[in-house]
PDB file of C-alpha atoms in Angstrom:
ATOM      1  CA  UNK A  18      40.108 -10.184 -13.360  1.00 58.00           C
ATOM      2  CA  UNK A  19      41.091  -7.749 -16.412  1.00 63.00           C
ATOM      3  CA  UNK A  20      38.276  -9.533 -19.054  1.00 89.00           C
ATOM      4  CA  UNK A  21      36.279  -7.412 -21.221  1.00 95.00           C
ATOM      5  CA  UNK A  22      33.197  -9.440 -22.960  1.00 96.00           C
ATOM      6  CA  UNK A  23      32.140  -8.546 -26.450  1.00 97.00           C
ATOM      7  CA  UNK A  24      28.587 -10.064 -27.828  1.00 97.00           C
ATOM      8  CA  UNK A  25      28.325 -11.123 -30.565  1.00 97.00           C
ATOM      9  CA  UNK A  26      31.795 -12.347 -31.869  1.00 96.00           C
ATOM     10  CA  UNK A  27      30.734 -12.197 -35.548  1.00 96.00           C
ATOM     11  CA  UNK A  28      28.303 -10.091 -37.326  1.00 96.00           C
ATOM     12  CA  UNK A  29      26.846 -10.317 -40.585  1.00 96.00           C
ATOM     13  CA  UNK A  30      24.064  -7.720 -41.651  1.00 94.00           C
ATOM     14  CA  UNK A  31      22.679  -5.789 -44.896  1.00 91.00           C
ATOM     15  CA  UNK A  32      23.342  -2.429 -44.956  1.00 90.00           C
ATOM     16  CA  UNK A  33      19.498  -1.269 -44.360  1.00 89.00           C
ATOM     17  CA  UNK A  34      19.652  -3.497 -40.853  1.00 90.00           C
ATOM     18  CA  UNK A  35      19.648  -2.182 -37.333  1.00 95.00           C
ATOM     19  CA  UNK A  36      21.782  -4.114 -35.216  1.00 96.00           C
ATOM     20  CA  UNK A  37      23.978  -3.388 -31.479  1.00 97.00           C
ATOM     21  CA  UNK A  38      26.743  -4.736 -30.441  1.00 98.00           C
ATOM     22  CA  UNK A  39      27.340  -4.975 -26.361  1.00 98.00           C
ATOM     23  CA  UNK A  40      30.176  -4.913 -24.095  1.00 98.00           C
ATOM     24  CA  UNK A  41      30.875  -5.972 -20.883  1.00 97.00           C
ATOM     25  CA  UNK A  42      33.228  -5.251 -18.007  1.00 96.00           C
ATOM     26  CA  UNK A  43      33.348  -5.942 -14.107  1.00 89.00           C
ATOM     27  CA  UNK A  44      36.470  -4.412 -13.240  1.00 90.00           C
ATOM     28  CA  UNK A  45      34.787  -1.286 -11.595  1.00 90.00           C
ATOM     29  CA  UNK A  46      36.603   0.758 -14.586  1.00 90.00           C
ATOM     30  CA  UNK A  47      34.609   4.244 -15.268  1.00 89.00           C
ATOM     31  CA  UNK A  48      36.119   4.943 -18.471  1.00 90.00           C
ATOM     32  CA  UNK A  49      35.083   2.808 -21.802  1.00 93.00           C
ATOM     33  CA  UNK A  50      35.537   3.296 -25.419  1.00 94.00           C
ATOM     34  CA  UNK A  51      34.650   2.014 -28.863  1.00 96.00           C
ATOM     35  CA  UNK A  52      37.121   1.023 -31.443  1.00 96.00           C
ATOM     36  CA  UNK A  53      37.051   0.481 -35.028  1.00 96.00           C
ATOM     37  CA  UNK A  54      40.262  -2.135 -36.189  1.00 94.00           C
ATOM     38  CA  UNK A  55      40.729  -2.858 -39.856  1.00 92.00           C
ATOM     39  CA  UNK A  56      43.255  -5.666 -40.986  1.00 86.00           C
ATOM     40  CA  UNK A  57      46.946  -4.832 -40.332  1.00 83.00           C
ATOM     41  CA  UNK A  58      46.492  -1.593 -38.953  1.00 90.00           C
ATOM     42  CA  UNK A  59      46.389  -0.169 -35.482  1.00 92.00           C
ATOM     43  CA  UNK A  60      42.555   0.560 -33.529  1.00 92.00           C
ATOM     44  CA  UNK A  61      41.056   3.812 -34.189  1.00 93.00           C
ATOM     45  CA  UNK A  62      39.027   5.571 -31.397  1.00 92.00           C
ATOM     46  CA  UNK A  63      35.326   6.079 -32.136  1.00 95.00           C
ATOM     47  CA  UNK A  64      33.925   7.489 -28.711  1.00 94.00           C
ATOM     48  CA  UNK A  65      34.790   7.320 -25.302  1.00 91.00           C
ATOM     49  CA  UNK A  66      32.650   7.276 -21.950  1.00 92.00           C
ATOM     50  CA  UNK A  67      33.589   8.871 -18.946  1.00 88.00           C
ATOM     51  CA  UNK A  68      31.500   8.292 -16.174  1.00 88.00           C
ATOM     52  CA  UNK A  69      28.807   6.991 -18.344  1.00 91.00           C
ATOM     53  CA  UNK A  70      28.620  10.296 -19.983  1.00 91.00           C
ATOM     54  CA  UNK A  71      29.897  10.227 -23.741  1.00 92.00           C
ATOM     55  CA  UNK A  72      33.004  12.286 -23.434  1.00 88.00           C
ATOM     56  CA  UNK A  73      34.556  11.877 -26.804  1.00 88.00           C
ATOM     57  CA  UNK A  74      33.150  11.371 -30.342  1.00 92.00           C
ATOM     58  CA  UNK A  75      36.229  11.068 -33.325  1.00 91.00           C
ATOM     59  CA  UNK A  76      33.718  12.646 -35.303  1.00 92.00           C
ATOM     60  CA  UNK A  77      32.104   9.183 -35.967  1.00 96.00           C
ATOM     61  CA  UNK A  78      29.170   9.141 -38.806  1.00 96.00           C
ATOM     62  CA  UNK A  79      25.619   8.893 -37.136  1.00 96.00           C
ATOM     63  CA  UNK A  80      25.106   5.443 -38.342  1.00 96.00           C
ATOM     64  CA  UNK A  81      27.105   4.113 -34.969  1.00 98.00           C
ATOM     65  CA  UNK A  82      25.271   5.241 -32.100  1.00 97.00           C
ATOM     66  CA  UNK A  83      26.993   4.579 -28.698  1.00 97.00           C
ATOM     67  CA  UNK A  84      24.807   4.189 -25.308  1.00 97.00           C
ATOM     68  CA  UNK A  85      26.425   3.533 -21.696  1.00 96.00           C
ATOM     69  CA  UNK A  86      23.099   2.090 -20.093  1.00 95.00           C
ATOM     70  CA  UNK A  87      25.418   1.796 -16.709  1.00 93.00           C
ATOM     71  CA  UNK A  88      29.063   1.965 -15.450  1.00 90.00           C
ATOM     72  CA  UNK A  89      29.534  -1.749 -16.798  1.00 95.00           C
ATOM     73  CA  UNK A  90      27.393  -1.811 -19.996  1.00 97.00           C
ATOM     74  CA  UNK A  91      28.247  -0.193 -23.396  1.00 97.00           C
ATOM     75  CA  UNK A  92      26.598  -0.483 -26.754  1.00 98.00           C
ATOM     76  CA  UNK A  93      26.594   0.325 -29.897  1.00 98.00           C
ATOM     77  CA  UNK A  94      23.836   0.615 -32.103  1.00 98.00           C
ATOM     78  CA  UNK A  95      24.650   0.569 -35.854  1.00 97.00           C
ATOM     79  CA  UNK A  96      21.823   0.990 -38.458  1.00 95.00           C
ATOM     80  CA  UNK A  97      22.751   1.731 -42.393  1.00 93.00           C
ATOM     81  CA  UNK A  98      25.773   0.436 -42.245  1.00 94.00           C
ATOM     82  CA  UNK A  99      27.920   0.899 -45.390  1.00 95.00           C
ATOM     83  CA  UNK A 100      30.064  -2.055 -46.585  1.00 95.00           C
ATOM     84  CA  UNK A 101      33.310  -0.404 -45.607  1.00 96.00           C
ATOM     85  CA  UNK A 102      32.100  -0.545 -42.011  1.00 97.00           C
ATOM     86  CA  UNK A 103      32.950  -4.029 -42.543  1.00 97.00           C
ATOM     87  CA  UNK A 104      36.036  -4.313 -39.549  1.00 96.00           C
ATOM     88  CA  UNK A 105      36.561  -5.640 -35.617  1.00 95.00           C
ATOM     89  CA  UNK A 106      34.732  -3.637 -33.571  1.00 97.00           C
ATOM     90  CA  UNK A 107      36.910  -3.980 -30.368  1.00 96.00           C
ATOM     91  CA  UNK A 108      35.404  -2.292 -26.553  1.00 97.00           C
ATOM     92  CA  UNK A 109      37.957  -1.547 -24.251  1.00 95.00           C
ATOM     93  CA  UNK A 110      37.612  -0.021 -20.375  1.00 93.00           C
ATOM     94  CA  UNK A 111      39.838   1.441 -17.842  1.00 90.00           C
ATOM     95  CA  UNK A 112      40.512   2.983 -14.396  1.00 85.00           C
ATOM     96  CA  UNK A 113      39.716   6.350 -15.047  1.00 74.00           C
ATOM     97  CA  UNK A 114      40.508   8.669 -18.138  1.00 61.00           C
ATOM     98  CA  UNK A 115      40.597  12.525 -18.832  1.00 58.00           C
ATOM     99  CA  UNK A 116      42.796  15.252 -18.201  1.00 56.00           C
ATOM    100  CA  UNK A 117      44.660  15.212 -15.259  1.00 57.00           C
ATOM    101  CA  UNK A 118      43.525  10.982 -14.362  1.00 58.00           C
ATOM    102  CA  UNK A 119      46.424   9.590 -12.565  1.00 59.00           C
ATOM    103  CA  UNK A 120      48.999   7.719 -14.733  1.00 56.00           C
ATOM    104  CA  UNK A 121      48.459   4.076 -14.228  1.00 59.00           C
ATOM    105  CA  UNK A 122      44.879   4.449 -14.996  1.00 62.00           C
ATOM    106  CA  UNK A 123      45.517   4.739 -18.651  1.00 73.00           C
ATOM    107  CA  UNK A 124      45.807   1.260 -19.267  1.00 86.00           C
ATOM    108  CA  UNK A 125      42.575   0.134 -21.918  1.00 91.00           C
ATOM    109  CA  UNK A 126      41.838  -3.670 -21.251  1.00 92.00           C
ATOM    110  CA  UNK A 127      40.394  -4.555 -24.560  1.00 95.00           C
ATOM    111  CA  UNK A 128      37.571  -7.055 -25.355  1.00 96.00           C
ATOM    112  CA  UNK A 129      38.009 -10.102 -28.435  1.00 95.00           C
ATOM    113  CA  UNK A 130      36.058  -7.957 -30.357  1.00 96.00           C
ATOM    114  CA  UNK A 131      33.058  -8.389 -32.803  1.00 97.00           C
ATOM    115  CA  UNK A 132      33.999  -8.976 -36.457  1.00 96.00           C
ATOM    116  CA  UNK A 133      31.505  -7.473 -38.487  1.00 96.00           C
ATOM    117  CA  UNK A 134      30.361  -7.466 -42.137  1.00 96.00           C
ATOM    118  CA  UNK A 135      28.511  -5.578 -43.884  1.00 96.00           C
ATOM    119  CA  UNK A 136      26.777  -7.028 -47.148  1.00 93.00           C
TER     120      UNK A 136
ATOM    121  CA  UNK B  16      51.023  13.606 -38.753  1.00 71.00           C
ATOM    122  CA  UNK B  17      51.887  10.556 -37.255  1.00 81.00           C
ATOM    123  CA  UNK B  18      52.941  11.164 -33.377  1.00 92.00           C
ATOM    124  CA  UNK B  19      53.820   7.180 -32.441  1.00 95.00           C
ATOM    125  CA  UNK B  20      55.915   5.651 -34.969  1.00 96.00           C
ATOM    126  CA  UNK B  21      56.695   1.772 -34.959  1.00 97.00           C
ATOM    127  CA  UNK B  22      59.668   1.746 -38.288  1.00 92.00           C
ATOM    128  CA  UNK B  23      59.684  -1.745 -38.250  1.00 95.00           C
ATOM    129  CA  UNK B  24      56.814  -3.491 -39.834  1.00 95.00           C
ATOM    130  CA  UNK B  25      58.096  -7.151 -39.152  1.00 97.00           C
ATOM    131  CA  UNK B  26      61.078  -8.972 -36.692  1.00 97.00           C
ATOM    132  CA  UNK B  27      62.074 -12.082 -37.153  1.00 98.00           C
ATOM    133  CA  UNK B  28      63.860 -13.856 -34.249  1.00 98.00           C
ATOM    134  CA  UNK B  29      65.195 -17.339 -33.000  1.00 98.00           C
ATOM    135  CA  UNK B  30      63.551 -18.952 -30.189  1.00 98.00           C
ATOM    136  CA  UNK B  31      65.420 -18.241 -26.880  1.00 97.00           C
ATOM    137  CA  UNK B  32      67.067 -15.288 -28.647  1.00 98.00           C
ATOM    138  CA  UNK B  33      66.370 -11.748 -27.316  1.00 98.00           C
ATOM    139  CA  UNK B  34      63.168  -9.666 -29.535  1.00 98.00           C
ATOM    140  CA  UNK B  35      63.846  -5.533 -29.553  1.00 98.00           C
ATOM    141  CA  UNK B  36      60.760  -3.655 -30.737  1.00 98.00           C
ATOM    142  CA  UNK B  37      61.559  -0.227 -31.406  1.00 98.00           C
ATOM    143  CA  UNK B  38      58.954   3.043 -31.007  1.00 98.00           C
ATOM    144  CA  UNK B  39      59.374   6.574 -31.677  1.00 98.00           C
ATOM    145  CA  UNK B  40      57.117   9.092 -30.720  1.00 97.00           C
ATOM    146  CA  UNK B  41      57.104  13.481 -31.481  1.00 95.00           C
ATOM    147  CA  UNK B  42      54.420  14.748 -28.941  1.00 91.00           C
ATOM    148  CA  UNK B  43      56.333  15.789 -25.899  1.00 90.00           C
ATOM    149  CA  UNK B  44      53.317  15.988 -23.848  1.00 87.00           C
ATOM    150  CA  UNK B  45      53.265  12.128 -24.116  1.00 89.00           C
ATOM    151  CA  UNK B  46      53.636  11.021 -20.067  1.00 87.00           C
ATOM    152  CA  UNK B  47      52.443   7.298 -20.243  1.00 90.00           C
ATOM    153  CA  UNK B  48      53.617   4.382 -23.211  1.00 94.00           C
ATOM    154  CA  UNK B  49      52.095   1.266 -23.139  1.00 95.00           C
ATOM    155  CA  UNK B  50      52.790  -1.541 -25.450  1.00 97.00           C
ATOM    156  CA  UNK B  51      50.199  -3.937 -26.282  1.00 97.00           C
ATOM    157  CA  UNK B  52      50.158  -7.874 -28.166  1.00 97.00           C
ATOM    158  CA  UNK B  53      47.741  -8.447 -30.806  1.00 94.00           C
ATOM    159  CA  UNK B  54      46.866 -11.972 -32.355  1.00 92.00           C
ATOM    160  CA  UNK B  55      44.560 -12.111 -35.481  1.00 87.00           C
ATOM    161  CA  UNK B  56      41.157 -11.840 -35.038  1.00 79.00           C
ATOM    162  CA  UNK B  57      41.514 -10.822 -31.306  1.00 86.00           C
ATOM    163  CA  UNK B  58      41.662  -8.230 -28.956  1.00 91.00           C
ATOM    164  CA  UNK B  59      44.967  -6.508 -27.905  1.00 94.00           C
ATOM    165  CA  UNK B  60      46.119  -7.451 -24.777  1.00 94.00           C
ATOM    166  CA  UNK B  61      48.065  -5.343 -22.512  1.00 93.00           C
ATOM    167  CA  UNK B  62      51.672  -5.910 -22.026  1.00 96.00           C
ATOM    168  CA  UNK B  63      53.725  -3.878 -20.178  1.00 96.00           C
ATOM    169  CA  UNK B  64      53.757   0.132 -19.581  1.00 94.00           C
ATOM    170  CA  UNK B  65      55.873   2.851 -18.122  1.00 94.00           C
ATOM    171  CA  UNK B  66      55.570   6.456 -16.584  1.00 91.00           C
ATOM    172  CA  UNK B  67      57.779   9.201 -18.051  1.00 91.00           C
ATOM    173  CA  UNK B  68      59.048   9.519 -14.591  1.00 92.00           C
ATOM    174  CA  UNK B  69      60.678   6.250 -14.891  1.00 94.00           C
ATOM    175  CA  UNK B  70      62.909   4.794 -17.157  1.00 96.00           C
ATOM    176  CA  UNK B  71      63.155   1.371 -17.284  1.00 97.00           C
ATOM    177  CA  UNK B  72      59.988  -1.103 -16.755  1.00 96.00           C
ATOM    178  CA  UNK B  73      60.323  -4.957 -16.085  1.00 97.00           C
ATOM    179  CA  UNK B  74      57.567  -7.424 -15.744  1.00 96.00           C
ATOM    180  CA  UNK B  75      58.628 -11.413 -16.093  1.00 97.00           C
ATOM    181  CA  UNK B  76      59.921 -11.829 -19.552  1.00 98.00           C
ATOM    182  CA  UNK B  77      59.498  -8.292 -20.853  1.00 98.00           C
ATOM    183  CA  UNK B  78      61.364  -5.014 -20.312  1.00 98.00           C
ATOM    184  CA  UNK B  79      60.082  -1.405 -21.389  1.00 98.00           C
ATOM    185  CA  UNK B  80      62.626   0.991 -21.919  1.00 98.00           C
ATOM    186  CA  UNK B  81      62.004   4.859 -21.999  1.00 98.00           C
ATOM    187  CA  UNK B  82      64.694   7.138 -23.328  1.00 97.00           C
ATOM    188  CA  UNK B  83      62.735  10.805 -22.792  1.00 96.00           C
ATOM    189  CA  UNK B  84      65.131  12.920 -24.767  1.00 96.00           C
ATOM    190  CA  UNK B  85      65.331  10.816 -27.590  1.00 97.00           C
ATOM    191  CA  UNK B  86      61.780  10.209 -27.778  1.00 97.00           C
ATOM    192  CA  UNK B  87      61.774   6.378 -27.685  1.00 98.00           C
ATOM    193  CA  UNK B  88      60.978   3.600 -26.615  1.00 97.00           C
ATOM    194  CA  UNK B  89      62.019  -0.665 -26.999  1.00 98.00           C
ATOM    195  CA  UNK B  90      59.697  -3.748 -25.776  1.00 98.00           C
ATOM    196  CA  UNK B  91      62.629  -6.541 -24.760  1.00 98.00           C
ATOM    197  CA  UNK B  92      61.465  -9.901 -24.884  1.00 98.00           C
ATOM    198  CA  UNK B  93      63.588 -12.730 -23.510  1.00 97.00           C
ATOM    199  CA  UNK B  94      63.765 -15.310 -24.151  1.00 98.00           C
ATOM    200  CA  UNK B  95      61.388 -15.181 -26.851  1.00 98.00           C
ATOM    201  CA  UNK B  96      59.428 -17.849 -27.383  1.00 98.00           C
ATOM    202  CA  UNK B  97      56.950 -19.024 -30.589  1.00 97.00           C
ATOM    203  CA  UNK B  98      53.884 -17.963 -28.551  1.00 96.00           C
ATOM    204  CA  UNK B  99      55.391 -14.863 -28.838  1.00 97.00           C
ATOM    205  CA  UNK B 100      54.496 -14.293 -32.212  1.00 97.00           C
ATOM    206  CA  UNK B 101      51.806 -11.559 -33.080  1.00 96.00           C
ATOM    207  CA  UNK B 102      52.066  -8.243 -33.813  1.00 96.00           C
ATOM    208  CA  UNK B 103      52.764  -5.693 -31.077  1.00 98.00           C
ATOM    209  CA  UNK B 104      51.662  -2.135 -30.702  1.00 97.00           C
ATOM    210  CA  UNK B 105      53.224   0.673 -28.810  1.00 97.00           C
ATOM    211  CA  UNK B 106      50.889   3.438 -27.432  1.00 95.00           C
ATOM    212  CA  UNK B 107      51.266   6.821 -26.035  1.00 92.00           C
ATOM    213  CA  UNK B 108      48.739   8.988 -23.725  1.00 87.00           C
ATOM    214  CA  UNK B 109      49.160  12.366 -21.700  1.00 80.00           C
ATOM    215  CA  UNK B 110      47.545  14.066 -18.568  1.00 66.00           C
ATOM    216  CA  UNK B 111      47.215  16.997 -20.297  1.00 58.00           C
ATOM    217  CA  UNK B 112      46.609  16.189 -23.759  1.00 53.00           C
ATOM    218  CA  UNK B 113      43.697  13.527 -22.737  1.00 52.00           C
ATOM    219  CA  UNK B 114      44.239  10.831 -20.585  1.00 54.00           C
ATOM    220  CA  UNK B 115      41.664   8.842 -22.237  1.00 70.00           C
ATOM    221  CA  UNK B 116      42.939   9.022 -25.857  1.00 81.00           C
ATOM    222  CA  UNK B 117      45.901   6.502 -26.728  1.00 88.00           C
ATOM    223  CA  UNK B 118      47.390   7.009 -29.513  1.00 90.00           C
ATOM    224  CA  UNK B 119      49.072   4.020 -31.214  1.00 94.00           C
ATOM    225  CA  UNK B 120      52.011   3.110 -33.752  1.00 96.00           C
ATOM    226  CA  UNK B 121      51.501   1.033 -36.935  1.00 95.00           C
ATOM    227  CA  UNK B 122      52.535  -2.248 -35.187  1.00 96.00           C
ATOM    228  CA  UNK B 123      55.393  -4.966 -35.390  1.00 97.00           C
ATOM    229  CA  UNK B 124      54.722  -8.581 -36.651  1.00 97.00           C
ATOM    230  CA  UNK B 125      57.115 -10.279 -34.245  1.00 98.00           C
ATOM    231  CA  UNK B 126      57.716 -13.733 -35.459  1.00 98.00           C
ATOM    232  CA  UNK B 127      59.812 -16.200 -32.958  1.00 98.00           C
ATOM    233  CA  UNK B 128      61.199 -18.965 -35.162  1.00 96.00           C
ATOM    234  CA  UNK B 129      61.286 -22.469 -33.356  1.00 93.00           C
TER     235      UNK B 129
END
């Protein structure tokens, strides 16, 4: 089983809401991560979580707010969104991660994402 | 500075017809390329990958190919078929630069022409 759940699959809120969006994995991975997509281009990291400890922040603005509440559970919290926030929010877990992880446990399953708006 | 390059932004192929997707990458501390499919409005889903140690990768349809001291990389798909068609990334990660950060190309639209 390599599935990754994403709730909700679309999201449409003004920017002075407070909204999460949750993620979802049983695969016993201890590595999961946040990613912003935007049409026709490639995902961009926003944080990872090692362990359930937040490992890496790309210097994401404070208006996305990550939490790991356990080893299979990751949100994110978004409040004050701005309308070019507006992209698919895609979760993805895996094996293991950080320096020295053995090879093989780089491979991200990804979730179907959350398509999100901003208005 | 773009480390994982994917030149070709779209392939066109027949059905049954072999699909090359090409990727070039610069950091030589890359040890791991994956290559993942993307449809619209979904997830990527994992393909295929391969070790630096190795350097060919085969998996049903699809074949990875790893040339180190060029710096590249190709996807073969064959046959191809029109469920092929999306647009397929190439992604690099290292033990020593991060094993958690991938680090992806621009993408190829693949279309498979029935």
């Amino acid at each position: 089983d390599t599935e990754v759940t994403q709730t909700p699959k679309h999201l449409v809120m003004g920017m002075t809401n407070k909204k999460s969006l949750k993620c979802e994995q049983h695969m016993g991975h201890r590595a999961m991560y946040w990613y912003k997509q935007k049409a026709k281009k490639p995902p961009e990291l926003m944080f990872v979580y090692s362990y359930e400890k937040l490992s890496i922040n790309e210097s994401v603005p404070s208006r996305f707010s990550p939490e790991c509440p356990n080893s299979s559970l990751l949100n994110l919290h978004l409040h004050a969104l701005q309308p070019e926030d507006s992209a698919l929010y895609l979760c993805a877990s895996s094996q293991s991660g950080g320096r020295g992880a053995p090879t093989g446990s780089y491979e991200q399953y990804f979730g179907p994402g959350t398509r999100l708006t901003v208005t | 500075d773009q480390q994982v390059k994917q030149n070709s932004p779209s392939l066109s192929v027949q059905e049954g017809r072999i699909s090359i997707l090409n990727c070039d990458y610069t950091n030589s501390m890359f040890d791991y390329f994956l290559w993942y499919k993307k449809y619209p409005a979904e997830g990527p889903t994992f393909l295929i990958s391969i070790s630096s140690i190795k350097d060919k990768n085969e998996d049903g349809r699809f074949t990875v190919f790893l040339n180190k001291s060029a710096k590249h990389l190709s996807l073969h798909i064959v046959p191809s078929q029109p469920g092929d068609s999306a647009v397929y990334f190439c992604a690099a990660s290292g033990r020593e630069t991060s094993g958690s950060r991938l680090t992806f190309g621009e993408g190829t639209q693949l279309t498979v022409n029935p």
